[in-house]
Structure formats: C-alpha cells, structure tokens
PDB file of C-alpha atoms in Angstrom:
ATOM      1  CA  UNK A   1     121.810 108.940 121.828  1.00 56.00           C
ATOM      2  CA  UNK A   2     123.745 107.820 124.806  1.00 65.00           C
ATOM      3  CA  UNK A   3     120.042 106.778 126.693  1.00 61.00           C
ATOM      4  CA  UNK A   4     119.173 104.805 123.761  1.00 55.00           C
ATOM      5  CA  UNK A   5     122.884 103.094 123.595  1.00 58.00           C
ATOM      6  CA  UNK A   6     122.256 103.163 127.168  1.00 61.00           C
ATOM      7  CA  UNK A   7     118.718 100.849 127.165  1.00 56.00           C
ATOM      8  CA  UNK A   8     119.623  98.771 124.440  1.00 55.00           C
ATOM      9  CA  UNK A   9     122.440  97.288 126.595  1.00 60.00           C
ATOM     10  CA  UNK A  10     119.864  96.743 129.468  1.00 59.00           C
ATOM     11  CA  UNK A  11     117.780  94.611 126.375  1.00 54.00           C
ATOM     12  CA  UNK A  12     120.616  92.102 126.191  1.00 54.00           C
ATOM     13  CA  UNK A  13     121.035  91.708 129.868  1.00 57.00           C
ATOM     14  CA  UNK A  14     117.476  91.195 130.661  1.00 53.00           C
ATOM     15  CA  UNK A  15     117.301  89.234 127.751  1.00 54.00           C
ATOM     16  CA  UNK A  16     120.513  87.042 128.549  1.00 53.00           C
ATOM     17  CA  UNK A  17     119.247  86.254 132.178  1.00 56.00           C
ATOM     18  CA  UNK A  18     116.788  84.025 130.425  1.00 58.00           C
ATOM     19  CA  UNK A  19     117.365  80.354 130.380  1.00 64.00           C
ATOM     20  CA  UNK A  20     118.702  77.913 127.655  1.00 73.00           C
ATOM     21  CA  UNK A  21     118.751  81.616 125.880  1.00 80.00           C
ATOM     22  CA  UNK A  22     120.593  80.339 122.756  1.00 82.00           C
ATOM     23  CA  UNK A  23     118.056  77.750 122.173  1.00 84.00           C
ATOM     24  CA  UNK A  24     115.793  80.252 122.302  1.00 86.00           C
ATOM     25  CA  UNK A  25     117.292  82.371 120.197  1.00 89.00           C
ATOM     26  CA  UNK A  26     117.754  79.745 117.474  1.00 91.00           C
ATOM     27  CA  UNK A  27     114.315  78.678 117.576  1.00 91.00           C
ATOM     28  CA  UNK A  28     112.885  82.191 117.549  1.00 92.00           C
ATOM     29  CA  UNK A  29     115.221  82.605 114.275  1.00 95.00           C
ATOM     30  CA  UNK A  30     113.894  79.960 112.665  1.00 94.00           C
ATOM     31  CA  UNK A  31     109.612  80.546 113.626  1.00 95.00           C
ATOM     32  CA  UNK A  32     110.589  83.540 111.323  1.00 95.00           C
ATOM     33  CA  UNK A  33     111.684  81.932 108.435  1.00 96.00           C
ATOM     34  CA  UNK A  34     108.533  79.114 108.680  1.00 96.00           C
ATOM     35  CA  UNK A  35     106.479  81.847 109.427  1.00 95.00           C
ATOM     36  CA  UNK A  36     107.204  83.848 106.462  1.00 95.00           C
ATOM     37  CA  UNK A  37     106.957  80.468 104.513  1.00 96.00           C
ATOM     38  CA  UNK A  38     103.546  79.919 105.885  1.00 94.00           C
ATOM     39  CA  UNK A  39     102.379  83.503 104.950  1.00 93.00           C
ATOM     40  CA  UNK A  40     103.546  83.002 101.840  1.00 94.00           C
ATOM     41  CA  UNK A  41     101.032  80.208 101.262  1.00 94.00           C
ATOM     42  CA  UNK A  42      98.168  81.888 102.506  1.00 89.00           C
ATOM     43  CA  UNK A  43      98.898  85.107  99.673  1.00 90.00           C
ATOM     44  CA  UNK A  44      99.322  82.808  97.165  1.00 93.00           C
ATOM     45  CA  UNK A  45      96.275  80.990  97.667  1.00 92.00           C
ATOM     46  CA  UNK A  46      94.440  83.729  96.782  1.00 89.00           C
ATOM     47  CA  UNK A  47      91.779  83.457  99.913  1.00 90.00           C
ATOM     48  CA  UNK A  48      93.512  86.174 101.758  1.00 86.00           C
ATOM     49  CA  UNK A  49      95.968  86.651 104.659  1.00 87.00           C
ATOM     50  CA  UNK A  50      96.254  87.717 108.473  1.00 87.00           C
ATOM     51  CA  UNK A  51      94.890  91.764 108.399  1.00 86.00           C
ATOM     52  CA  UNK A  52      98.550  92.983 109.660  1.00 88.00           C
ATOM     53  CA  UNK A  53     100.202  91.447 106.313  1.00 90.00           C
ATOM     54  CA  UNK A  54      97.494  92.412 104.430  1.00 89.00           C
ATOM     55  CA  UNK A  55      97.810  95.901 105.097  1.00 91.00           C
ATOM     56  CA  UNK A  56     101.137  96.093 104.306  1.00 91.00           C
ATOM     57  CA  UNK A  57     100.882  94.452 100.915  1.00 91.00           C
ATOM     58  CA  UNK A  58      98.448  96.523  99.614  1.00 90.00           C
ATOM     59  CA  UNK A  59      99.877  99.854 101.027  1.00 91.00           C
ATOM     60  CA  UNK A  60     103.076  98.518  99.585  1.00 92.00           C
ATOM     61  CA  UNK A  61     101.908  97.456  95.963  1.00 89.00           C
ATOM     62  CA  UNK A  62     100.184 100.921  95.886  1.00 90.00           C
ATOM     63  CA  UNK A  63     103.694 102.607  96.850  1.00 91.00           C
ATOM     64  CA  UNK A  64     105.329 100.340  94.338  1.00 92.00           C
ATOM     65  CA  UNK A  65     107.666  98.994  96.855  1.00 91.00           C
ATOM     66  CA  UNK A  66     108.370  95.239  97.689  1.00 92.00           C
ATOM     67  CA  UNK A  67     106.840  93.933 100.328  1.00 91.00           C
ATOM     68  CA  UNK A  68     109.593  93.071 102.321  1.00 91.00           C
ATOM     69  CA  UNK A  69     111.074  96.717 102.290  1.00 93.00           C
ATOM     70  CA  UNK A  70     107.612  98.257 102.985  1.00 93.00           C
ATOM     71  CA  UNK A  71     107.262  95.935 106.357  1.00 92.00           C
ATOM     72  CA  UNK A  72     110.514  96.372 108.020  1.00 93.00           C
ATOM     73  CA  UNK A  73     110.113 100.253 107.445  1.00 93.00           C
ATOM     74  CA  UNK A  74     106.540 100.135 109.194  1.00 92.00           C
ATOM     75  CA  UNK A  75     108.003  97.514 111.792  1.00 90.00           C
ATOM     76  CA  UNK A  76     110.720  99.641 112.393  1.00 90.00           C
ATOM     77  CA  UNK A  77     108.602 102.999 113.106  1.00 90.00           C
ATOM     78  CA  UNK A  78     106.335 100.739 115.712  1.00 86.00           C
ATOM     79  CA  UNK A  79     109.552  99.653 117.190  1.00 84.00           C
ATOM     80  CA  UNK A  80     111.034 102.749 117.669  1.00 83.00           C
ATOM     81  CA  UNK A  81     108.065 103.905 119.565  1.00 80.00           C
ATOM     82  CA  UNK A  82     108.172 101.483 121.581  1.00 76.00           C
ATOM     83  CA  UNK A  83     111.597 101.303 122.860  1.00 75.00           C
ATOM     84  CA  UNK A  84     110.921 105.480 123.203  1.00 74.00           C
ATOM     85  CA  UNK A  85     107.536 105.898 124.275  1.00 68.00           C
ATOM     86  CA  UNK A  86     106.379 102.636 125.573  1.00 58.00           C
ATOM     87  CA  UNK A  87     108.394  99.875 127.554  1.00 56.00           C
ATOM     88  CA  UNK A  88     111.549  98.129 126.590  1.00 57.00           C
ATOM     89  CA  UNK A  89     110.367  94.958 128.244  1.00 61.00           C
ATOM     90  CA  UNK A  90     108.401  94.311 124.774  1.00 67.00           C
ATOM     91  CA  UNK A  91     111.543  94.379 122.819  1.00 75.00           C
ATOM     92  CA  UNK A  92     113.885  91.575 121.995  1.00 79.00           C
ATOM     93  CA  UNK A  93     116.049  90.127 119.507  1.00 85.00           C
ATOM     94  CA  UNK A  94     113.032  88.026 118.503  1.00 87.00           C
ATOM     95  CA  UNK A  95     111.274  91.384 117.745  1.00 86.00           C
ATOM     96  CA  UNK A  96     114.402  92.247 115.400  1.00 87.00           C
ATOM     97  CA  UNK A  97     113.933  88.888 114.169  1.00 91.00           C
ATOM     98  CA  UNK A  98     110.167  89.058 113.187  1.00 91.00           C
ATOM     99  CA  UNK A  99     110.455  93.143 112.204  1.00 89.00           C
ATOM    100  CA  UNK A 100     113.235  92.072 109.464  1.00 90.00           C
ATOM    101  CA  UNK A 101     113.100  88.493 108.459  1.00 92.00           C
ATOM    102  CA  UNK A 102     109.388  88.248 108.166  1.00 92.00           C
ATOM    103  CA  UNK A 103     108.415  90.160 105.345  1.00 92.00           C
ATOM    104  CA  UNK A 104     111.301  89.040 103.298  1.00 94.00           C
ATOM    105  CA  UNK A 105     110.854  85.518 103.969  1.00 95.00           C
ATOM    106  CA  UNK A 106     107.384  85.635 102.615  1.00 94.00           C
ATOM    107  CA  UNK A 107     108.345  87.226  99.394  1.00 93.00           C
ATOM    108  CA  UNK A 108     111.118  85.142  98.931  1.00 95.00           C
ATOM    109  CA  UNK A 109     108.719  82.304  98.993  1.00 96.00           C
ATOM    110  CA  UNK A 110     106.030  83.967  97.049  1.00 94.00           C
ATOM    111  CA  UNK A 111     108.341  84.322  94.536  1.00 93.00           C
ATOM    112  CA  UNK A 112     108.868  80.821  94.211  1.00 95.00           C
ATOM    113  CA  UNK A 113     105.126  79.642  94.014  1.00 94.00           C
ATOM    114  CA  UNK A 114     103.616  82.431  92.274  1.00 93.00           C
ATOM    115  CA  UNK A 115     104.722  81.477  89.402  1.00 92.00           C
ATOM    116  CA  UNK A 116     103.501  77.722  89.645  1.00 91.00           C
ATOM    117  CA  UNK A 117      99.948  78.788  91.653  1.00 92.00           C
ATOM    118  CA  UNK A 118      98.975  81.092  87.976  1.00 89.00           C
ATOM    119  CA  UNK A 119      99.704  78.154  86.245  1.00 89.00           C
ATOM    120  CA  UNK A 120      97.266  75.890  87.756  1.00 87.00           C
ATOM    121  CA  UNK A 121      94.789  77.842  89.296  1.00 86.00           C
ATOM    122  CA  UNK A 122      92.320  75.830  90.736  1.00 90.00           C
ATOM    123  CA  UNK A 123      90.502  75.364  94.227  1.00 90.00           C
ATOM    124  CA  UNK A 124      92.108  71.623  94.327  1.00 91.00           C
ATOM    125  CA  UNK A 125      95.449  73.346  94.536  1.00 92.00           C
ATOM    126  CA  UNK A 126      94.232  76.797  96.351  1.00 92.00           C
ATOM    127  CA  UNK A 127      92.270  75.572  99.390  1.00 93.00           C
ATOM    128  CA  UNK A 128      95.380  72.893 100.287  1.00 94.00           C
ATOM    129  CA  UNK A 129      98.075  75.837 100.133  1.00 94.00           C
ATOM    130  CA  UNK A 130      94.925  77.527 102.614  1.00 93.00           C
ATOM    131  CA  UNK A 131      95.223  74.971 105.229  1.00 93.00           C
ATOM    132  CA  UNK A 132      98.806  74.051 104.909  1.00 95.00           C
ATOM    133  CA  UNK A 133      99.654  77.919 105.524  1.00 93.00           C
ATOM    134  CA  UNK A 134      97.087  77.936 108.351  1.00 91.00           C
ATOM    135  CA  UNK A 135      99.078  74.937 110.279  1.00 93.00           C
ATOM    136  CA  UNK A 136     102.738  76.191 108.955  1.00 94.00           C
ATOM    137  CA  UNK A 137     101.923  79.685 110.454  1.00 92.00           C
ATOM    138  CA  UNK A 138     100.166  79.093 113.508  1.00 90.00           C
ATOM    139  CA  UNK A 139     103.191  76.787 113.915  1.00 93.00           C
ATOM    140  CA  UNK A 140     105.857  79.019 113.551  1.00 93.00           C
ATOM    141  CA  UNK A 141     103.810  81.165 115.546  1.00 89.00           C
ATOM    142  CA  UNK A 142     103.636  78.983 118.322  1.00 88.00           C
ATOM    143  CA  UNK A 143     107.723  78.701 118.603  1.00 90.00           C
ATOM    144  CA  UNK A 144     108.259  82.057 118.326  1.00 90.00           C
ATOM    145  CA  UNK A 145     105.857  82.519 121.619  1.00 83.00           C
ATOM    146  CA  UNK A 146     107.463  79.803 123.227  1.00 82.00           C
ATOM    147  CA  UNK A 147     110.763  80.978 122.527  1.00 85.00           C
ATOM    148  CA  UNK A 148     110.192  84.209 124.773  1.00 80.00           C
ATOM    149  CA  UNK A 149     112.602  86.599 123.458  1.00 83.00           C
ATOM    150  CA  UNK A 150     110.272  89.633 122.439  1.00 80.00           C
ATOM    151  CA  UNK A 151     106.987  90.088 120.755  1.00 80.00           C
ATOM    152  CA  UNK A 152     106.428  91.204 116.896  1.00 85.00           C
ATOM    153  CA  UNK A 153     106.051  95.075 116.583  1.00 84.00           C
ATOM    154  CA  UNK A 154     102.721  94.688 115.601  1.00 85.00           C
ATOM    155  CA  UNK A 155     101.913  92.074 118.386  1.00 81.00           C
ATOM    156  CA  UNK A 156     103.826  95.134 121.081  1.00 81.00           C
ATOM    157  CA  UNK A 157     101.114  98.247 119.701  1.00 81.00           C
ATOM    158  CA  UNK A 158      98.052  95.697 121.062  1.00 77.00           C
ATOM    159  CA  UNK A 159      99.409  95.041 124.275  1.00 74.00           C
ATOM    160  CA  UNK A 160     100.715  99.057 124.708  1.00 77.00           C
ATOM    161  CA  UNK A 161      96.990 100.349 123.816  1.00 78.00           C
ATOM    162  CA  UNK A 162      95.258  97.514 126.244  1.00 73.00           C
ATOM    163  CA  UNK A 163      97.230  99.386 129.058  1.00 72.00           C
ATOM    164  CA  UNK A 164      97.167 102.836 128.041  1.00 72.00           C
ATOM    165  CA  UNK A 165      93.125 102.271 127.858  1.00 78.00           C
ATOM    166  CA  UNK A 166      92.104 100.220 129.747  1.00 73.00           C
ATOM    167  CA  UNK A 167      90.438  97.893 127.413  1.00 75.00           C
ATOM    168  CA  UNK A 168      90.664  93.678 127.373  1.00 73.00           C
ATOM    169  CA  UNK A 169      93.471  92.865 125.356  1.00 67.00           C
ATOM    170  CA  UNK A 170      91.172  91.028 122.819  1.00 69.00           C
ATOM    171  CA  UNK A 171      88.804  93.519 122.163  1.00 78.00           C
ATOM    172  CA  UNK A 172      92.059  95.778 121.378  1.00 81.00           C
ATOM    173  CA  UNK A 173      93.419  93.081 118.897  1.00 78.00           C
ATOM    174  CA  UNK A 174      89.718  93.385 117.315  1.00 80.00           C
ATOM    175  CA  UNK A 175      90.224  97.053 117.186  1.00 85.00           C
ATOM    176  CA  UNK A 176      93.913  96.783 115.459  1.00 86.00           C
ATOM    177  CA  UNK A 177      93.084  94.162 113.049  1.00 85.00           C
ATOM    178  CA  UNK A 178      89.575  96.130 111.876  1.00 86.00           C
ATOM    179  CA  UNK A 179      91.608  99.390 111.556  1.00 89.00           C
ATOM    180  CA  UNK A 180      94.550  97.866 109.481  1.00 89.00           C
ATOM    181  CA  UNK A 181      92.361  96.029 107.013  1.00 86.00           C
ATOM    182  CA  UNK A 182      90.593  99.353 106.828  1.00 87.00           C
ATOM    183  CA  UNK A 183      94.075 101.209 106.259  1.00 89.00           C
ATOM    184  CA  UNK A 184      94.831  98.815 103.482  1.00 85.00           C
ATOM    185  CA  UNK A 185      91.557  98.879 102.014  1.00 84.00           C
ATOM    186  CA  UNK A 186      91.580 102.353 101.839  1.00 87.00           C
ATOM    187  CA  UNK A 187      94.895 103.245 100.193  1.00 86.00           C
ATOM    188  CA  UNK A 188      94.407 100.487  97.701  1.00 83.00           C
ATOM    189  CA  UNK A 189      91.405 101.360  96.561  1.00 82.00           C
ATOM    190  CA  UNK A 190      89.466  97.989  97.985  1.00 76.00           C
ATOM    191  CA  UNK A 191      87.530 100.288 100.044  1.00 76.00           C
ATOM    192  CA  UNK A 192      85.662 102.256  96.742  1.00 77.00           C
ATOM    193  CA  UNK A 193      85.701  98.329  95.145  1.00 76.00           C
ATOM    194  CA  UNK A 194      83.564  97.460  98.530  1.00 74.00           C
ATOM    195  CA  UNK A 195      81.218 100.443  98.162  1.00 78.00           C
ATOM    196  CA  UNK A 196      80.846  99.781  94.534  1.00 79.00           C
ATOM    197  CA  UNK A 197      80.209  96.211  94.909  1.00 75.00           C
ATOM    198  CA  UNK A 198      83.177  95.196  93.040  1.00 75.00           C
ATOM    199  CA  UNK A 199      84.526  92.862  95.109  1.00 72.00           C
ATOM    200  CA  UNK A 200      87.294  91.226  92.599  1.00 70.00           C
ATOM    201  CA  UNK A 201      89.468  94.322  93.088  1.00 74.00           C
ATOM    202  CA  UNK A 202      90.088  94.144  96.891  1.00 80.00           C
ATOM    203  CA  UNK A 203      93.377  91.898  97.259  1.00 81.00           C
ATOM    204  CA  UNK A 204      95.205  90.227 100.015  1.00 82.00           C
ATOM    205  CA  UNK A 205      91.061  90.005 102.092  1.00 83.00           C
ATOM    206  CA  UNK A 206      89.301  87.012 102.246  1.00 83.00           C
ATOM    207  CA  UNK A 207      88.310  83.714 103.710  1.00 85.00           C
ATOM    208  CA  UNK A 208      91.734  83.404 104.447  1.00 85.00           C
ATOM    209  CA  UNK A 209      91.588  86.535 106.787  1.00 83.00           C
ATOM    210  CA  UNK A 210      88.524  85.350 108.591  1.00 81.00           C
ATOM    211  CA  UNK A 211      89.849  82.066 109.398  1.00 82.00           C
ATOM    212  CA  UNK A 212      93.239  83.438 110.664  1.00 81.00           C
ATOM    213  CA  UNK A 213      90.922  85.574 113.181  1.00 74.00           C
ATOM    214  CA  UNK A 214      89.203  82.542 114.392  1.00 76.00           C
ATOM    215  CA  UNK A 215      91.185  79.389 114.104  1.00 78.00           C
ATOM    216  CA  UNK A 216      95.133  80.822 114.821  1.00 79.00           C
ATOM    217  CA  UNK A 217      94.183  80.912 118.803  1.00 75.00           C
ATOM    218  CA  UNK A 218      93.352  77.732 119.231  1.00 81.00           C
ATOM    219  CA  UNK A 219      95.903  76.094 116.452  1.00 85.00           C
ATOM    220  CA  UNK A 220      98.982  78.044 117.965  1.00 83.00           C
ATOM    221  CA  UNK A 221      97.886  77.209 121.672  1.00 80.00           C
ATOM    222  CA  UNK A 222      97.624  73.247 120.234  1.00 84.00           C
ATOM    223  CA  UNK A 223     101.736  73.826 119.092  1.00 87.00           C
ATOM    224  CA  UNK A 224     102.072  75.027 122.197  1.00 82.00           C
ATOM    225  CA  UNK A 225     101.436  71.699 124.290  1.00 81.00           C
ATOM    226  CA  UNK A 226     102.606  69.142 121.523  1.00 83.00           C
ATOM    227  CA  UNK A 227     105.114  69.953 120.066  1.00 83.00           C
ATOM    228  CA  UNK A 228     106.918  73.787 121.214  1.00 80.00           C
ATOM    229  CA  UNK A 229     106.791  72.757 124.712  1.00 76.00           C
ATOM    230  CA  UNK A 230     109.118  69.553 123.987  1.00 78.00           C
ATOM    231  CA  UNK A 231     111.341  70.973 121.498  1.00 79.00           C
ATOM    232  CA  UNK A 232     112.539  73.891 124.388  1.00 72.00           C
ATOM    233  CA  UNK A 233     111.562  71.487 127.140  1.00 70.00           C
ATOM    234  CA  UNK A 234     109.475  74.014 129.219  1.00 64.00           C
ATOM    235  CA  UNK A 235     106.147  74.470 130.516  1.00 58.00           C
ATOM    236  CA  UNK A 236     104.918  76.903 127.851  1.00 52.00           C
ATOM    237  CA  UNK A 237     101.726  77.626 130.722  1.00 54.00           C
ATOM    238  CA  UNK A 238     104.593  79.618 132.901  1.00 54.00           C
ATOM    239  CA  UNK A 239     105.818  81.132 129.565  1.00 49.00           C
ATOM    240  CA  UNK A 240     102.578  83.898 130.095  1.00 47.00           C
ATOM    241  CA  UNK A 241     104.145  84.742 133.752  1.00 46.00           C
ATOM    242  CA  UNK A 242     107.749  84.510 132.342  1.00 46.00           C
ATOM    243  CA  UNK A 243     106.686  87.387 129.932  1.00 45.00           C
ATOM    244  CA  UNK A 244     105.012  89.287 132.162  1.00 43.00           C
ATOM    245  CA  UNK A 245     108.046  89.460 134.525  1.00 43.00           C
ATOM    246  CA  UNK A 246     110.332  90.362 132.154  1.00 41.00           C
ATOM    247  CA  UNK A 247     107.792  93.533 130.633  1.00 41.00           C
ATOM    248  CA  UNK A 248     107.260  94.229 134.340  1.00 41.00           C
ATOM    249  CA  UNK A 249     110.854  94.852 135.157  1.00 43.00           C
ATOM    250  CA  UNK A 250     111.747  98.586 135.599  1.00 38.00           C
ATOM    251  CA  UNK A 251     107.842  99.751 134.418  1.00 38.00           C
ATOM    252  CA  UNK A 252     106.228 101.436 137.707  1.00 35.00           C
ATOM    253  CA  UNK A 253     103.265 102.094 135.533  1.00 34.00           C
ATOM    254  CA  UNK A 254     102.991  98.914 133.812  1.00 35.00           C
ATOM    255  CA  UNK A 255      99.862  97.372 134.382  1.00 34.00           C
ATOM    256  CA  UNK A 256      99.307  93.817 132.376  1.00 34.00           C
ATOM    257  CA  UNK A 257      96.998  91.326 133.238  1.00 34.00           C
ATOM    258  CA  UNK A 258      98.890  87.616 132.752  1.00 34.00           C
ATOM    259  CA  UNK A 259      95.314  86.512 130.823  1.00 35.00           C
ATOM    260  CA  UNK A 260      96.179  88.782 128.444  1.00 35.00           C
ATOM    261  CA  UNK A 261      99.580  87.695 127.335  1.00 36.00           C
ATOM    262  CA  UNK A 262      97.941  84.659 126.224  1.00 36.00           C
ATOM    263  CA  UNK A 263      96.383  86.212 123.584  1.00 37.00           C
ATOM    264  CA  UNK A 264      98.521  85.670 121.014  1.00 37.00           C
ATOM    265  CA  UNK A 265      98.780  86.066 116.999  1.00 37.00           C
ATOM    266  CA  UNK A 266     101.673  86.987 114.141  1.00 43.00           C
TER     267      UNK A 266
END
C-alpha cells in the first residue's frame, strides 16, 4: 500500500512539471465529455461503433449492467495493471478522466437520442448522426492527445504489448481491436449469429466500426494541426517526443519508438 501511495504521488509531480498543466487538464476534461457525446452518435446510428466500445456494450448488455458501470470496471482492471505491472509513465489524470467519464458520458447521451433515433428511423437521419459522430469523436480525440496528460486504459494495453513483443505498434492495435470485437461477439452471441448467417443479431458492429479503423487516423491528426494545436498553443508534432519523455522517465527497460506514439485512437 505505501509503494502504491508512494507512485501515485510521483504521477502528480511528473505530471505537474508539464506546462500550461491546468489548461491541459481542462481541455483533457472536456475531450471526455465530447468524446462520449460523439460515441453516443455513432451507437445510436445503428452502423456500429469503435471495437473497444463495442465490446463493452455487448459484454455489458449480456451482464445486464449499464454501460457506463461495465467500462469503468474493465478500465479500472487495465489500469491497475498498468500502474503495477507496466509503467506509470502511461498514467495520468487524463487516463482517470477517459477510464470514468467516458462511458457515462455516452450513455447519458444515448439516453437522450435513443428515444428520438426509434422514432424516425431512417438512413436520412442515421448516416448524418454517422458522420457527425465520426468528426465529434475524432475531435475530442484529438484534444485529449494534445492535451498530454495520460493515455486511455485501452490506448496504454497497445503500447505495453508493442514493447513487451516486439511488434509495430499498429499491427498490435490490429491485434487488440480484432480480439475485442471477437470478445464481444462471442459473449453476446454475434459470433453463433455470424456462423449462422444471421447477421441482424450482432449489435454495436458495422460500417461504423470499419470506418472508425480507417478514417479516425487521419481525421484526429487533421484536429491536430487546425484547430488542437491553437486552442493549447503548442506544436502538437513535439507532443509525440513530449510523451515519450515523460513514459521514459524512471523505465530502464522501456523501449518506445516516437513513430509509434503517433498512432493514436479512443
């Protein structure tokens, strides 16, 4: 107990030598709120969302728990690891930020459109909610990043395995996103709809999914030079190295490459 009490401590320190760190901080607090507003659109537009959430809401719908709940307590368990196994230099109050807030925010929001989206189910409401979810998320996303005050437990597991195996960063975000779909799939039943051919019973997998996978890169990098760059008045292209120093503090055996913190998603 007193090591953890102990490291914590060194989190805010590390994190505090930072600049303009309550900016930061605000900003970071507020990508979680848009970004759980932007996720929201996606699931309601019934094309699917980004394979992380989707896991989670269909594990969670099959454990009859909210989604919210469900995604902190799997956030949580990926965080602890990581601030016990791993490297603290992943950890922030960003990462506390996107572990709690995120999954809340989203259901808050679904909540709220739900209700309206089953009422006028069409594609000339569904596909706008689509894009404008695409462009709010990769958005949010793109502060959050810029903000530099920790990485999303989920974000932390891809750049942990890229080390521990060697592997390009990307190709390990290929492996994580394959294997949660595949998780959610699996204990919701999608998985026996896919064998079966009965494709109307897999949920929260779609187009929506496959365009997060390809279009979120180059979207959130876009944010990143227009308009995230301006609003904390930094270079975001030194944000990459400012990362990597920070993880790199206190890890002997910390081996990152700087191309790969560029790879970024929620």
């Amino acid at each position: 107990m007193k090591r953890i009490q102990q490291e914590i401590l060194r989190y805010f320190k590390d994190m505090f030598k930072q600049n303009n760190m309550p900016k930061r901080i605000v900003i970071s607090f507020f990508s979680i709120i848009i970004m759980g507003f932007g996720i929201s659109l996606f699931s309601v537009s019934g094309f699917g969302v980004d394979p992380f959430t989707s896991m989670n809401m269909n594990v969670a719908s099959t454990l009859n728990l909210s989604f919210g709940t469900y995604q902190m307590i799997v956030n949580g368990i990926i965080l602890l690891y990581v601030i016990l196994v791993a490297h603290r230099g992943l950890v922030g109050i960003g990462t506390v930020f996107n572990m709690i807030g995120c999954g809340y925010t989203c259901e808050f929001f679904q909540n709220i459109f739900q209700p309206f989206v089953q009422q006028n189910n069409t594609l000339a409401l569904r596909i706008p909610l689509l894009i404008i979810g695409l462009v709010t998320l990769c958005f949010a996303c793109s502060l959050f990043f810029t903000a530099n005050v920790g990485v999303g437990p989920y974000d932390a597991i891809g750049f942990m395995l890229s080390r521990g195996i060697k592997l390009s960063h990307k190709w390990i975000r290929v492996i994580t996103d394959v294997t949660v779909i595949l998780i959610g799939l699996a204990i919701s039943g999608g998985l026996a709809a896919v064998f079966s051919g009965d494709i109307a019973n897999i949920r929260n997998i779609g187009i929506g999914t496959i365009i997060t996978a390809f279009c979120m890169g180059p979207l959130v990098n876009a944010f990143n030079k227009t308009v995230s760059a301006k609003i904390l008045n930094t270079n975001y292209e030194k944000v990459g190295k400012e990362i990597l120093v920070y993880m790199l503090k206190d890890a002997k055996m910390l081996s990152f490459s700087e191309e790969s913190m560029f790879v970024f998603s929620k």
